[in-house]
Coordinates of C-alpha atoms in Angstrom, one line a residue:
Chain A
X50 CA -27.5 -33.7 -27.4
X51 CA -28.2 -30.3 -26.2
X52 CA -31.3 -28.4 -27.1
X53 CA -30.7 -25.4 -29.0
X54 CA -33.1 -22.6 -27.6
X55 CA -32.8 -19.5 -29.8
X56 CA -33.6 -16.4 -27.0
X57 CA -34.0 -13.0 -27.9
X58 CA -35.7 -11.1 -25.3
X59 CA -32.8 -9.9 -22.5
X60 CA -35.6 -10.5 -20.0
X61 CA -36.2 -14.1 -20.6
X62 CA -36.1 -15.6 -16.8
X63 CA -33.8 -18.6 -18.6
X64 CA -31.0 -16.5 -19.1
X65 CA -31.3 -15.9 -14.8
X66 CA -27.6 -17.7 -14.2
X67 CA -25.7 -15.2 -16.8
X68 CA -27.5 -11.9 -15.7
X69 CA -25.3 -9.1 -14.5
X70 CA -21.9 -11.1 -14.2
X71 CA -20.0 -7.9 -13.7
X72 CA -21.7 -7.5 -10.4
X73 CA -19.4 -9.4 -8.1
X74 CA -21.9 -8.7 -4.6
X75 CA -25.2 -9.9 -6.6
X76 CA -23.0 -12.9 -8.4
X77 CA -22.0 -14.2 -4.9
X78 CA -25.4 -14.2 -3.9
X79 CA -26.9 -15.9 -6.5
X80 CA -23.9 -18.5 -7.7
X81 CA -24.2 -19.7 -3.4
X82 CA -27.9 -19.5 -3.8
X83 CA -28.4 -22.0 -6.6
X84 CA -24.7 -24.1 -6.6
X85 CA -23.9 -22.8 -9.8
X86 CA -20.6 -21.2 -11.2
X87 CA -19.7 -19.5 -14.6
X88 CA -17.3 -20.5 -17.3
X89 CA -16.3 -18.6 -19.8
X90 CA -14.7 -19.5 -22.8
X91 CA -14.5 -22.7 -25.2
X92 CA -10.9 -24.2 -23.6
X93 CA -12.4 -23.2 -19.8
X94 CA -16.0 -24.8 -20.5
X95 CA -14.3 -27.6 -21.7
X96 CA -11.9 -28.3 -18.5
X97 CA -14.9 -27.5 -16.3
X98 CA -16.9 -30.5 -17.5
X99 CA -14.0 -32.8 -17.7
X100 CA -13.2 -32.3 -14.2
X101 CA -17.2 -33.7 -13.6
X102 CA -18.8 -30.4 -13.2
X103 CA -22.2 -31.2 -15.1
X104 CA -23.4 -27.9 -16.9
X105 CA -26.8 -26.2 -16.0
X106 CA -26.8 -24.4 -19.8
X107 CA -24.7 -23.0 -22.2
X108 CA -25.4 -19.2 -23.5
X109 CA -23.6 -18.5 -27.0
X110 CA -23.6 -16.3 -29.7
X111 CA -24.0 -18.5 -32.9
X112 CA -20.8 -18.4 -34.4
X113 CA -19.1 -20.1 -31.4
X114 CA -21.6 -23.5 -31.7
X115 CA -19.1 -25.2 -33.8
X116 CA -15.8 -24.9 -31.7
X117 CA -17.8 -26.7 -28.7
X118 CA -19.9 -28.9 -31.2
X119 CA -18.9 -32.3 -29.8
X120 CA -19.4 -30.5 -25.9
X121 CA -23.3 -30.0 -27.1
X122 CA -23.5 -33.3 -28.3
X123 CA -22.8 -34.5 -25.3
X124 CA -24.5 -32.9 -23.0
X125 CA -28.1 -32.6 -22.2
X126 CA -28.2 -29.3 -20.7
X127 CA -29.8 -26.2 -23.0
X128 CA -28.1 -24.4 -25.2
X129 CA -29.3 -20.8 -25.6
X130 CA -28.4 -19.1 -28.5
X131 CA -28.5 -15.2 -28.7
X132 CA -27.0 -12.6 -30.3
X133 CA -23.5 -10.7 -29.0
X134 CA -25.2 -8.0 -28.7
X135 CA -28.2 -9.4 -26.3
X136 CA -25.0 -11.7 -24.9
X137 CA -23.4 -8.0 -23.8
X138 CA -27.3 -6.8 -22.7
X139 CA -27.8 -9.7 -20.5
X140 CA -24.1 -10.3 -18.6
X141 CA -22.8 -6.5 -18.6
X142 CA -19.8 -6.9 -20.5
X143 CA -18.6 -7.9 -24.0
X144 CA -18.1 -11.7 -24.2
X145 CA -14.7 -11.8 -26.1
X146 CA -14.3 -15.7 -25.7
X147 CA -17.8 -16.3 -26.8
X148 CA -18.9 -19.2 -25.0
X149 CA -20.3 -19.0 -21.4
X150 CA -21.8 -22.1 -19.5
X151 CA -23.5 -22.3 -16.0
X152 CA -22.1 -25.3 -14.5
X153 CA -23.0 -27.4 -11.0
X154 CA -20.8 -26.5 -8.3
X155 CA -20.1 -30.1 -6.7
X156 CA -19.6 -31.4 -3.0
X157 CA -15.6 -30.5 -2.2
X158 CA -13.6 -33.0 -0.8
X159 CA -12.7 -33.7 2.2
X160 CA -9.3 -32.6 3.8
X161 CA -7.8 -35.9 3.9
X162 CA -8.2 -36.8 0.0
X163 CA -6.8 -33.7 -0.9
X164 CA -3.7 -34.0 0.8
X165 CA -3.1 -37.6 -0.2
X166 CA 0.1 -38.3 -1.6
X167 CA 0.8 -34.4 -1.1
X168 CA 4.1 -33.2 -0.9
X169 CA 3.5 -29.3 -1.7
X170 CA 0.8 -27.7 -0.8
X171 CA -0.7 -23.9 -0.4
X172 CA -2.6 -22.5 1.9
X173 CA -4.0 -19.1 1.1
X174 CA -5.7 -17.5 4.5
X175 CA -7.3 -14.4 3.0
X176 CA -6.4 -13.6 -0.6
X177 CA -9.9 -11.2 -1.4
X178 CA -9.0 -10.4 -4.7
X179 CA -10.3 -13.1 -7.5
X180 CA -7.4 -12.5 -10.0
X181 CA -4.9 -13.0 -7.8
X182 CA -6.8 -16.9 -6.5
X183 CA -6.6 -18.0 -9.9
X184 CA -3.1 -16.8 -10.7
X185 CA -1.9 -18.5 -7.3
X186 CA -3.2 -21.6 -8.4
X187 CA -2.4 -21.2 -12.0
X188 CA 1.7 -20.9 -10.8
X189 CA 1.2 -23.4 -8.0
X190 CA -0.4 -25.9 -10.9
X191 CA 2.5 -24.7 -13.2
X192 CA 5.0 -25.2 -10.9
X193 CA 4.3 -29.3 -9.8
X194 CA 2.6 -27.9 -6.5
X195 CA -0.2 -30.8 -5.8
X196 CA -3.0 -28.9 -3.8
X197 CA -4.5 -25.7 -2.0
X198 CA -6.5 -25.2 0.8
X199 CA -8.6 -22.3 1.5
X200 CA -9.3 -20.2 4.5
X201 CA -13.0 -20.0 5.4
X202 CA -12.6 -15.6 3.8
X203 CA -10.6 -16.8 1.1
X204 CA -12.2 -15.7 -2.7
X205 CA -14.2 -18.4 -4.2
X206 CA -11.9 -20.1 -7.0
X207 CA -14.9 -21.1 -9.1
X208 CA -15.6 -17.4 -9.2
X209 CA -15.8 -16.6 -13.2
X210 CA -12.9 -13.9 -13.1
X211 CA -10.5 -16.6 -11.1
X212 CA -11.4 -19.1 -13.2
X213 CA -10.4 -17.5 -16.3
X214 CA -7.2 -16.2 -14.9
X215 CA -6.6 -19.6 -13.2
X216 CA -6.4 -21.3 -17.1
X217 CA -8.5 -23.9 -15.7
X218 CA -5.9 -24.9 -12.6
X219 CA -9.0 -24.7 -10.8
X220 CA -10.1 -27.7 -12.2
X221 CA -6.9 -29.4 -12.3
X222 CA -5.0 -28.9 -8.7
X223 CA -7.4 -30.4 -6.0
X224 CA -8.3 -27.8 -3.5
X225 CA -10.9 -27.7 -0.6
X226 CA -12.0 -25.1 2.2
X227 CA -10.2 -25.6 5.7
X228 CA -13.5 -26.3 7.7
X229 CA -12.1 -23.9 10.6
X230 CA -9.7 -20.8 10.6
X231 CA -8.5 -21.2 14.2
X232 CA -7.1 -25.0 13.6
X233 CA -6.8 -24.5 10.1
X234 CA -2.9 -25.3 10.3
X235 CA -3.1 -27.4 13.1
X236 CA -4.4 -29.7 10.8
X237 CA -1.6 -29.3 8.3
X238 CA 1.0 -29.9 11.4
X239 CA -0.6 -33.2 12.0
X240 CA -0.7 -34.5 8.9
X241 CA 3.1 -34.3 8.9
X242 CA 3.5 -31.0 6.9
X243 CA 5.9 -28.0 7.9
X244 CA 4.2 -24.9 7.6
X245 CA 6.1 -22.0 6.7
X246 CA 4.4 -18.7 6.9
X247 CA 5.3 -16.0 3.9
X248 CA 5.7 -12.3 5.8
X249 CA 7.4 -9.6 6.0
X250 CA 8.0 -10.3 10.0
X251 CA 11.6 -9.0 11.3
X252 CA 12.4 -13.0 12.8
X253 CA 11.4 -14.3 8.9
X254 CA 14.3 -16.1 7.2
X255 CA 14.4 -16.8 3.6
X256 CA 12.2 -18.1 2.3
X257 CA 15.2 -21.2 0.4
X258 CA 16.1 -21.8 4.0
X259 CA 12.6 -22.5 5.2
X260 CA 11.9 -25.0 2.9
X261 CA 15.2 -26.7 2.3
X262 CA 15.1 -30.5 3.6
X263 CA 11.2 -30.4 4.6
X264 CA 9.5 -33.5 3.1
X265 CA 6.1 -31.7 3.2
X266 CA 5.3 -28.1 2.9
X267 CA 2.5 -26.1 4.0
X268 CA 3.2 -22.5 2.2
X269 CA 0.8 -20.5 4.0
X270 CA 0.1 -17.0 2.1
X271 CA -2.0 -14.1 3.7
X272 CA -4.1 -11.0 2.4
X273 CA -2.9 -8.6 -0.3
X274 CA -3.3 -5.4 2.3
X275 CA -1.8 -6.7 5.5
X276 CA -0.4 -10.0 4.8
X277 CA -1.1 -12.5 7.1
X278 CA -3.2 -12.6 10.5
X279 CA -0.9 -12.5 13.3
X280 CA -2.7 -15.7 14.6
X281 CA -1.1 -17.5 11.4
X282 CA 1.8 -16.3 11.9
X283 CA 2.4 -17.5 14.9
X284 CA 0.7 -20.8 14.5
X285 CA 3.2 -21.6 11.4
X286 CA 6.1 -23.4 12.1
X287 CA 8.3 -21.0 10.0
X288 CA 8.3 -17.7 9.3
X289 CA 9.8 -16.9 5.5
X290 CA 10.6 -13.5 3.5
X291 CA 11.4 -13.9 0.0
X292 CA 14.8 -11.3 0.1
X293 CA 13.5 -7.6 -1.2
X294 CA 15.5 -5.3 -2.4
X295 CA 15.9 -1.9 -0.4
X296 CA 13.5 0.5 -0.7
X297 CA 10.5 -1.9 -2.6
X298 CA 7.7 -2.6 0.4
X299 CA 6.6 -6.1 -1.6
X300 CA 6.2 -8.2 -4.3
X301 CA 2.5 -8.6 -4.8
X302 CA 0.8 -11.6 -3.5
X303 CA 0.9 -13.5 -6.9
X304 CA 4.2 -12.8 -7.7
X305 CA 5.3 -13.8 -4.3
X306 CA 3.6 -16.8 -4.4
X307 CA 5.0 -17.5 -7.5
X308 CA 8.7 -17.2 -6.4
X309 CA 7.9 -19.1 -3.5
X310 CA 6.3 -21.9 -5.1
X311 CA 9.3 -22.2 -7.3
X312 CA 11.6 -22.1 -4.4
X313 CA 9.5 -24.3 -2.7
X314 CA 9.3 -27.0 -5.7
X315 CA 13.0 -27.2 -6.3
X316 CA 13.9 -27.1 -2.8
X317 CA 16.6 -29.9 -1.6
X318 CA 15.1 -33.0 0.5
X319 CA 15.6 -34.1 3.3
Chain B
X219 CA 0.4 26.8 -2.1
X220 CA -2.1 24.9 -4.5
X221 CA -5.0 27.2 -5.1
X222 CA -8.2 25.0 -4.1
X223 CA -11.1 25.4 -6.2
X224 CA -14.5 23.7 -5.0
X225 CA -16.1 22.3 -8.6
X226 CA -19.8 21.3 -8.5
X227 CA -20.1 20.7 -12.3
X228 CA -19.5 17.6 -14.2
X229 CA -19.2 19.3 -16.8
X230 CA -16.6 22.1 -16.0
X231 CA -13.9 21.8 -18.1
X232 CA -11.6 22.3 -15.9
X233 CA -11.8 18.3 -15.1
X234 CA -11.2 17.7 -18.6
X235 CA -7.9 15.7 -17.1
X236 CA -10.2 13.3 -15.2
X237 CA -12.8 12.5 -17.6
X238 CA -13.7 9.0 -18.1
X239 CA -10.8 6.8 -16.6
X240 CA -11.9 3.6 -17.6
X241 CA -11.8 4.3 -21.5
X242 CA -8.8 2.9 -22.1
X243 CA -8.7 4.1 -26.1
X244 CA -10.1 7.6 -25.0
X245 CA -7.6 8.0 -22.1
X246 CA -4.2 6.5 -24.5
X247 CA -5.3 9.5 -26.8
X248 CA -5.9 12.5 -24.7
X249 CA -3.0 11.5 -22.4
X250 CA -0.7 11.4 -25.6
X251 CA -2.0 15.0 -27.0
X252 CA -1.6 16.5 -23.6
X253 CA 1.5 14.8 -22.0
X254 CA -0.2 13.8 -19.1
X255 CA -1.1 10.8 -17.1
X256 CA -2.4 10.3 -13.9
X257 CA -1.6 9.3 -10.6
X258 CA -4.0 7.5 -8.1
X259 CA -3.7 7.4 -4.2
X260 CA -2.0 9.4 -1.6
X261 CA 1.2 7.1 -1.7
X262 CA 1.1 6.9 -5.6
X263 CA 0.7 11.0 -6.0
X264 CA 3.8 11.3 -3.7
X265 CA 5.9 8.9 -5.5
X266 CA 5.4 10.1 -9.0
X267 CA 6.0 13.7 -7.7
X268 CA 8.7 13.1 -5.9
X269 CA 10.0 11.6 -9.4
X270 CA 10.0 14.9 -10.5
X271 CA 7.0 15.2 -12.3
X272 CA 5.1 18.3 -12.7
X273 CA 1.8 18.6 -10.9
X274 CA -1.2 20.1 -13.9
X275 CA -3.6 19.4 -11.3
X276 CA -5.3 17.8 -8.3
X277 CA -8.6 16.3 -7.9
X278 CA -9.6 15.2 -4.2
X279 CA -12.8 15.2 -2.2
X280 CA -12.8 17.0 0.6
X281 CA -11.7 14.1 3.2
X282 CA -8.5 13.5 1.1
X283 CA -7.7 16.9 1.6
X284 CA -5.4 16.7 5.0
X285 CA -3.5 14.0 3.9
X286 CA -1.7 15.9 1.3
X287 CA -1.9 18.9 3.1
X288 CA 2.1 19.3 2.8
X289 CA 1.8 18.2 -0.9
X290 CA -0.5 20.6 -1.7
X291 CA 1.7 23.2 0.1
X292 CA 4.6 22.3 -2.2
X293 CA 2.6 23.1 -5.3
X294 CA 1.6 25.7 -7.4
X295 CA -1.2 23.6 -9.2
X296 CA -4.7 23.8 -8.9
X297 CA -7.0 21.8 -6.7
X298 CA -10.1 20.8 -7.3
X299 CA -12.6 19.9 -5.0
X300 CA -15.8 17.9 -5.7
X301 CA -17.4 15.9 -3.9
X302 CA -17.1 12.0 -4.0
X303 CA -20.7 11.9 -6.1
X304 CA -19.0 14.5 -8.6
X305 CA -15.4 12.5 -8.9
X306 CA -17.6 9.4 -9.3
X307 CA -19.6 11.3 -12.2
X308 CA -16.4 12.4 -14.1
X309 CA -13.7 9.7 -14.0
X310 CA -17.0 6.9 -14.3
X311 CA -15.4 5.3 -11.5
X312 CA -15.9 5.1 -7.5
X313 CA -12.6 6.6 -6.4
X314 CA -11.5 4.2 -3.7
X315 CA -8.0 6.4 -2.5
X316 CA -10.0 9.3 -3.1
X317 CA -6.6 11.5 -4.3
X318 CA -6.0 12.1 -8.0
X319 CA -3.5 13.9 -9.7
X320 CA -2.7 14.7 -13.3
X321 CA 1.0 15.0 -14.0
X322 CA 3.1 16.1 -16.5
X323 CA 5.4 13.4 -18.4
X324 CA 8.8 14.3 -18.7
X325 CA 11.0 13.0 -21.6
X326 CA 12.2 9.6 -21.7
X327 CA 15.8 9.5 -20.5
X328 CA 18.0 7.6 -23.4
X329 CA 19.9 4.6 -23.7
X330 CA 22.8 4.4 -21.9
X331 CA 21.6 6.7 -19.1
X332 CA 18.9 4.1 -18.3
X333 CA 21.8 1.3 -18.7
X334 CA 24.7 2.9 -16.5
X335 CA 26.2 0.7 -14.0
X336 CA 23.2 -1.7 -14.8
X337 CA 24.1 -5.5 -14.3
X338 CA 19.9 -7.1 -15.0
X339 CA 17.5 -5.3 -16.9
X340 CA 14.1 -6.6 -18.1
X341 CA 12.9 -5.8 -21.6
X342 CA 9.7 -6.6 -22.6
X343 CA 8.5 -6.5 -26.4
X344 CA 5.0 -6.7 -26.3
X345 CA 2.8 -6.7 -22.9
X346 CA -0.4 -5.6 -23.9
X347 CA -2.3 -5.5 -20.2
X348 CA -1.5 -2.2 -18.1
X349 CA -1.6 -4.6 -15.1
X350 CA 1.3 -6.9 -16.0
X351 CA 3.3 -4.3 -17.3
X352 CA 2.9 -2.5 -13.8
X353 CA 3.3 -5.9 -11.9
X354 CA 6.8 -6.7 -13.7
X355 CA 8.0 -3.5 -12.7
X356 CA 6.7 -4.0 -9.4
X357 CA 8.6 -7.4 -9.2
X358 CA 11.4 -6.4 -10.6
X359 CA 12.3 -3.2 -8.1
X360 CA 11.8 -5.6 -5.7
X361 CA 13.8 -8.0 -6.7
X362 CA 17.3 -5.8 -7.5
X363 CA 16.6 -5.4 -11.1
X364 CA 18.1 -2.1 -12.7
X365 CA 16.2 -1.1 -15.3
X366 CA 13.5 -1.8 -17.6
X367 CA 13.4 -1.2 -21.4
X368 CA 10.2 -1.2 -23.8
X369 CA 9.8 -1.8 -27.6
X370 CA 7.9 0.0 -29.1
X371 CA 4.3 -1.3 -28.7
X372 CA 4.2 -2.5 -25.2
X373 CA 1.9 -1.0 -23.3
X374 CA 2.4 2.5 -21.3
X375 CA 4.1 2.5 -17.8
X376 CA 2.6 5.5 -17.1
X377 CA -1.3 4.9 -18.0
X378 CA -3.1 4.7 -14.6
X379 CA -3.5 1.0 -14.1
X380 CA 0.1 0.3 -14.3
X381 CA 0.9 2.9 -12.4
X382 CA -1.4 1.4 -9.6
X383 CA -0.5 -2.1 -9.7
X384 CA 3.4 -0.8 -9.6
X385 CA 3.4 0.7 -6.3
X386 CA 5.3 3.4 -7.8
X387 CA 7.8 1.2 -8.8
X388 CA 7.7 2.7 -12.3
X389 CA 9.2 6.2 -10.6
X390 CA 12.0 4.4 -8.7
X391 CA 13.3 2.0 -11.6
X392 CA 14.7 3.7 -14.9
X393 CA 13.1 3.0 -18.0
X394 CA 12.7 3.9 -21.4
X395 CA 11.8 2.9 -24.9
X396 CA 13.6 1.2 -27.3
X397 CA 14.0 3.7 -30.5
X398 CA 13.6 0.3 -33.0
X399 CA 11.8 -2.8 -32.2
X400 CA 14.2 -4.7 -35.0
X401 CA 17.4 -3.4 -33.8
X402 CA 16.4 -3.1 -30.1
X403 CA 18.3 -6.3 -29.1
X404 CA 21.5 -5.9 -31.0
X405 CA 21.8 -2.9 -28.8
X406 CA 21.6 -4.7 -25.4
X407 CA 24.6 -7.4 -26.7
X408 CA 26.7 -3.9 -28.4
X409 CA 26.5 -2.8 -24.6
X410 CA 27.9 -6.1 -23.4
X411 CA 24.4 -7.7 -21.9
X412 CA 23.2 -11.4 -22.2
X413 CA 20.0 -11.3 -23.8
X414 CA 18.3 -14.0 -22.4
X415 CA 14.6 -14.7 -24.2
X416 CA 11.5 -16.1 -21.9
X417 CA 9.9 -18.5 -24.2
X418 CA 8.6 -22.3 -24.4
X419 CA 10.3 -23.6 -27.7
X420 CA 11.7 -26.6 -27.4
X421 CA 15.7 -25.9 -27.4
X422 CA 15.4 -23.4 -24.8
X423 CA 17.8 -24.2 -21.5
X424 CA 16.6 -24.1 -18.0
X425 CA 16.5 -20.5 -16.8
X426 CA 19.0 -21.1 -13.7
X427 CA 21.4 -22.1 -16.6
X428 CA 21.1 -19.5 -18.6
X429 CA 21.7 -16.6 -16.7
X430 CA 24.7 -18.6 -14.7
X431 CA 28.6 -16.9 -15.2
X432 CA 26.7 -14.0 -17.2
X433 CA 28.1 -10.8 -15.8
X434 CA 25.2 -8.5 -17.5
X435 CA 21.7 -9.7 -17.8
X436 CA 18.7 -8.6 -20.3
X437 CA 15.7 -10.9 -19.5
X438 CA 13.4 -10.6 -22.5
X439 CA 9.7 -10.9 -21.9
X440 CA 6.8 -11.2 -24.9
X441 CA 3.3 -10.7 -25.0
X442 CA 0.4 -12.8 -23.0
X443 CA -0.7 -14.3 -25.7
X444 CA 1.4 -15.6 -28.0
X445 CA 4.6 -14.8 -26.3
X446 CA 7.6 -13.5 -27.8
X447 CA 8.1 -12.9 -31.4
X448 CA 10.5 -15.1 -33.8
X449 CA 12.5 -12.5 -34.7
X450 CA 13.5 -11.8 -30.9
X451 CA 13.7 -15.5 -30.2
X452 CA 15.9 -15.6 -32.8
X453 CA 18.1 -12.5 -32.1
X454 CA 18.6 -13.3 -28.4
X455 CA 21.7 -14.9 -27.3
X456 CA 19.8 -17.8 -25.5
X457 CA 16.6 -19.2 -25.1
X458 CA 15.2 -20.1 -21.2
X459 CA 12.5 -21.5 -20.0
X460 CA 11.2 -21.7 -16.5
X461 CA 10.5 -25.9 -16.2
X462 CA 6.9 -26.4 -15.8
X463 CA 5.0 -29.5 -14.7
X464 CA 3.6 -32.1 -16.8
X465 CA 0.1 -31.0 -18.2
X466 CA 0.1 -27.1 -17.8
X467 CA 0.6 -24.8 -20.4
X468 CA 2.5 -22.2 -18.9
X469 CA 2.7 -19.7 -15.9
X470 CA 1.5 -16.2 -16.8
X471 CA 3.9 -13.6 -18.2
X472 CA 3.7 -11.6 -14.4
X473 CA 4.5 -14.5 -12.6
X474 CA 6.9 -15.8 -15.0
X475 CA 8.7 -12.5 -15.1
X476 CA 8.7 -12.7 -11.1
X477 CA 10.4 -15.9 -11.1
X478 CA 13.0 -14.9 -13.5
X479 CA 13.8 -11.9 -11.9
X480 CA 14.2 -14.0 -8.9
X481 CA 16.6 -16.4 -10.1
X482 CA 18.5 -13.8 -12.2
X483 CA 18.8 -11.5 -9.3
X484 CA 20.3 -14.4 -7.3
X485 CA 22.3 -15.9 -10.2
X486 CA 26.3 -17.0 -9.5
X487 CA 28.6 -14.1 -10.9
X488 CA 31.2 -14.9 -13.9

């Protein structure tokens, strides 16, 4: 059972893990710092813990103690208990969904677990923006996609904002960091999977063609400014363009992504 | 020639255009009473003059200056300098493209002119986030829609964060508002479209299906939340869903619109 800690002094040194969430620099710093992440909201603390992330503490105003009732009991983590108001004092913002908990980042698994049994896979080389992590793997979970791999400058997907957006995919679509950028899909090539680059590159072809009779694909997505390195692009195997119509630059990175995994996931086999 | 005129003072009320950016209830009513809305970044500013919308004003620090040097030319509004510190102090936001403009709107173009020669339209009934509704437009342009129609209370293509996120994608794809929310699909079908409804209840047909043979397409989009309303489930000709996998509640409405725009824009002809 959790201990309920009534606070009401914004300074108190045990609300440190929820201080100043808006800040994204200071939150990087101090989430690496201490192995910790943030979620936020009843149906997102919940997923957290059931994927085996145990919580640090839980901050809530009191009206949300009941929804997560049978989460306190559980747990033996503190429960601080403020007011909204000293909630909105202490993280920056107003905390709509109510609930917040600090929760353990854990060891992330090797390269060879995640890609067990993996037919579909993305690999995201620099996405910087955190909304646009978690809607990647929220469509890529949506859309029967079985894991992602991450860049070494790829966004953190336990960061609070792609977290939320993510709808807890986070938790469910096993992901892990590439240990190097130069090999990164090296590796990929030798565990059997075709990699097929998304770009706007003149030699691309589409993106159906690409991935029509592969057994295993690699989609390999770059930054939201300039796309992908042109070191990735010429590692992958293929080179892909989801057809534009004249005139439009782009789709964004999410929405390309999510056209692609869709193309990707109904693609013929081989 | 744009006059420029160097501000120092916050407080002029000459920047009364700029003030406060990120007040979303503020901004909805002063851009309303005035007409106006505002356009961020050299690329953006171009677009949405090139539209054909009026120039009230410019804002720009100094270094943004040559860059729209031939835009600047080409108008008779006034521009105000200030420095970076100053823009910051005004809009309550650090102006990353470092150009602003305020614009004038111009009236919503009816019906039938936004639906000439149209074959796939998107209409969405209730998208409450500025940065879906300017991600669907930005999807759809690129993907070959037509045209794009808004009930009533979806949120406004022109309010700043839309227009961002859209790439100027909401100059370059006709659009308007629906006079009647109740009525607003009956007048799609009296024009000889398929209204086609996005939604997760349970007799709705895989998307690829429903849009097959169908010479003129209206996909029909509801809010984040709760998606569309029963009414417009109801009044549209068929009901489609986007086949998730097992376990995930759904993609969100940017990426699902993305997808559906994708399969409609490449859907067999009748």
């Amino acid at each position: 059972m959790a201990t309920l800690v009534e606070v009401t002094d914004a300074g108190d040194p045990r609300l440190a893990d929820y201080r100043d969430l808006r800040d994204v620099s200071l939150r990087k710093h101090v989430e690496a710092e201490h192995g910790l992440f943030l979620a936020e909201g009843e149906k997102v603390v919940r997923r957290a813990l059931a994927a085996g992330h145990p919580a640090r503490s839980f901050l809530m105003a009191p009206r949300w103690l009941d929804g997560l009732a049978d989460v306190l009991e559980a747990s033996d983590a503190p429960c601080y208990v403020v007011s909204e108001q000293l909630a909105e004092e202490v993280t920056g913002f107003h905390v709509h969904r109510g609930a917040l908990a600090s929760l353990h980042r854990t060891p992330l698994p090797d390269l060879d677990t995640v890609l067990a049994g993996a037919r579909s896979v993305l690999v995201l080389e620099e996405i910087v923006d955190h909304t646009n992590v978690g809607a990647i793997f929220r469509s890529g979970a949506a859309l029967g996609f079985d894991a992602v791999l991450l860049a070494p400058r790829c966004a953190d997907p336990l960061y609070r904002r792609a977290v939320k957006v993510a709808m807890g995919a986070v938790f469910s679509l096993p992901w892990t960091r590439l240990p190097d950028w130069r090999t990164g899909l090296d590796l990929l090539a030798e565990r059997g999977f075709t990699t097929v680059a998304l770009t706007l590159a003149d030699d691309a072809v589409d993106v159906v063609d690409a991935v029509a009779g592969q057994e295993r694909v690699a989609l390999v997505l770059g930054s939201e400014g300039h796309g992908l390195s042109a070191e990735w692009q010429a590692a992958a195997d293929r080179r892909a363009v989801i057809p534009m119509h004249h005139g439009v630059d782009s789709l964004n990175v999410a929405a390309a992504a999510a056209v692609a995994c869709y193309v990707t996931a109904g693609r013929a086999r081989g």
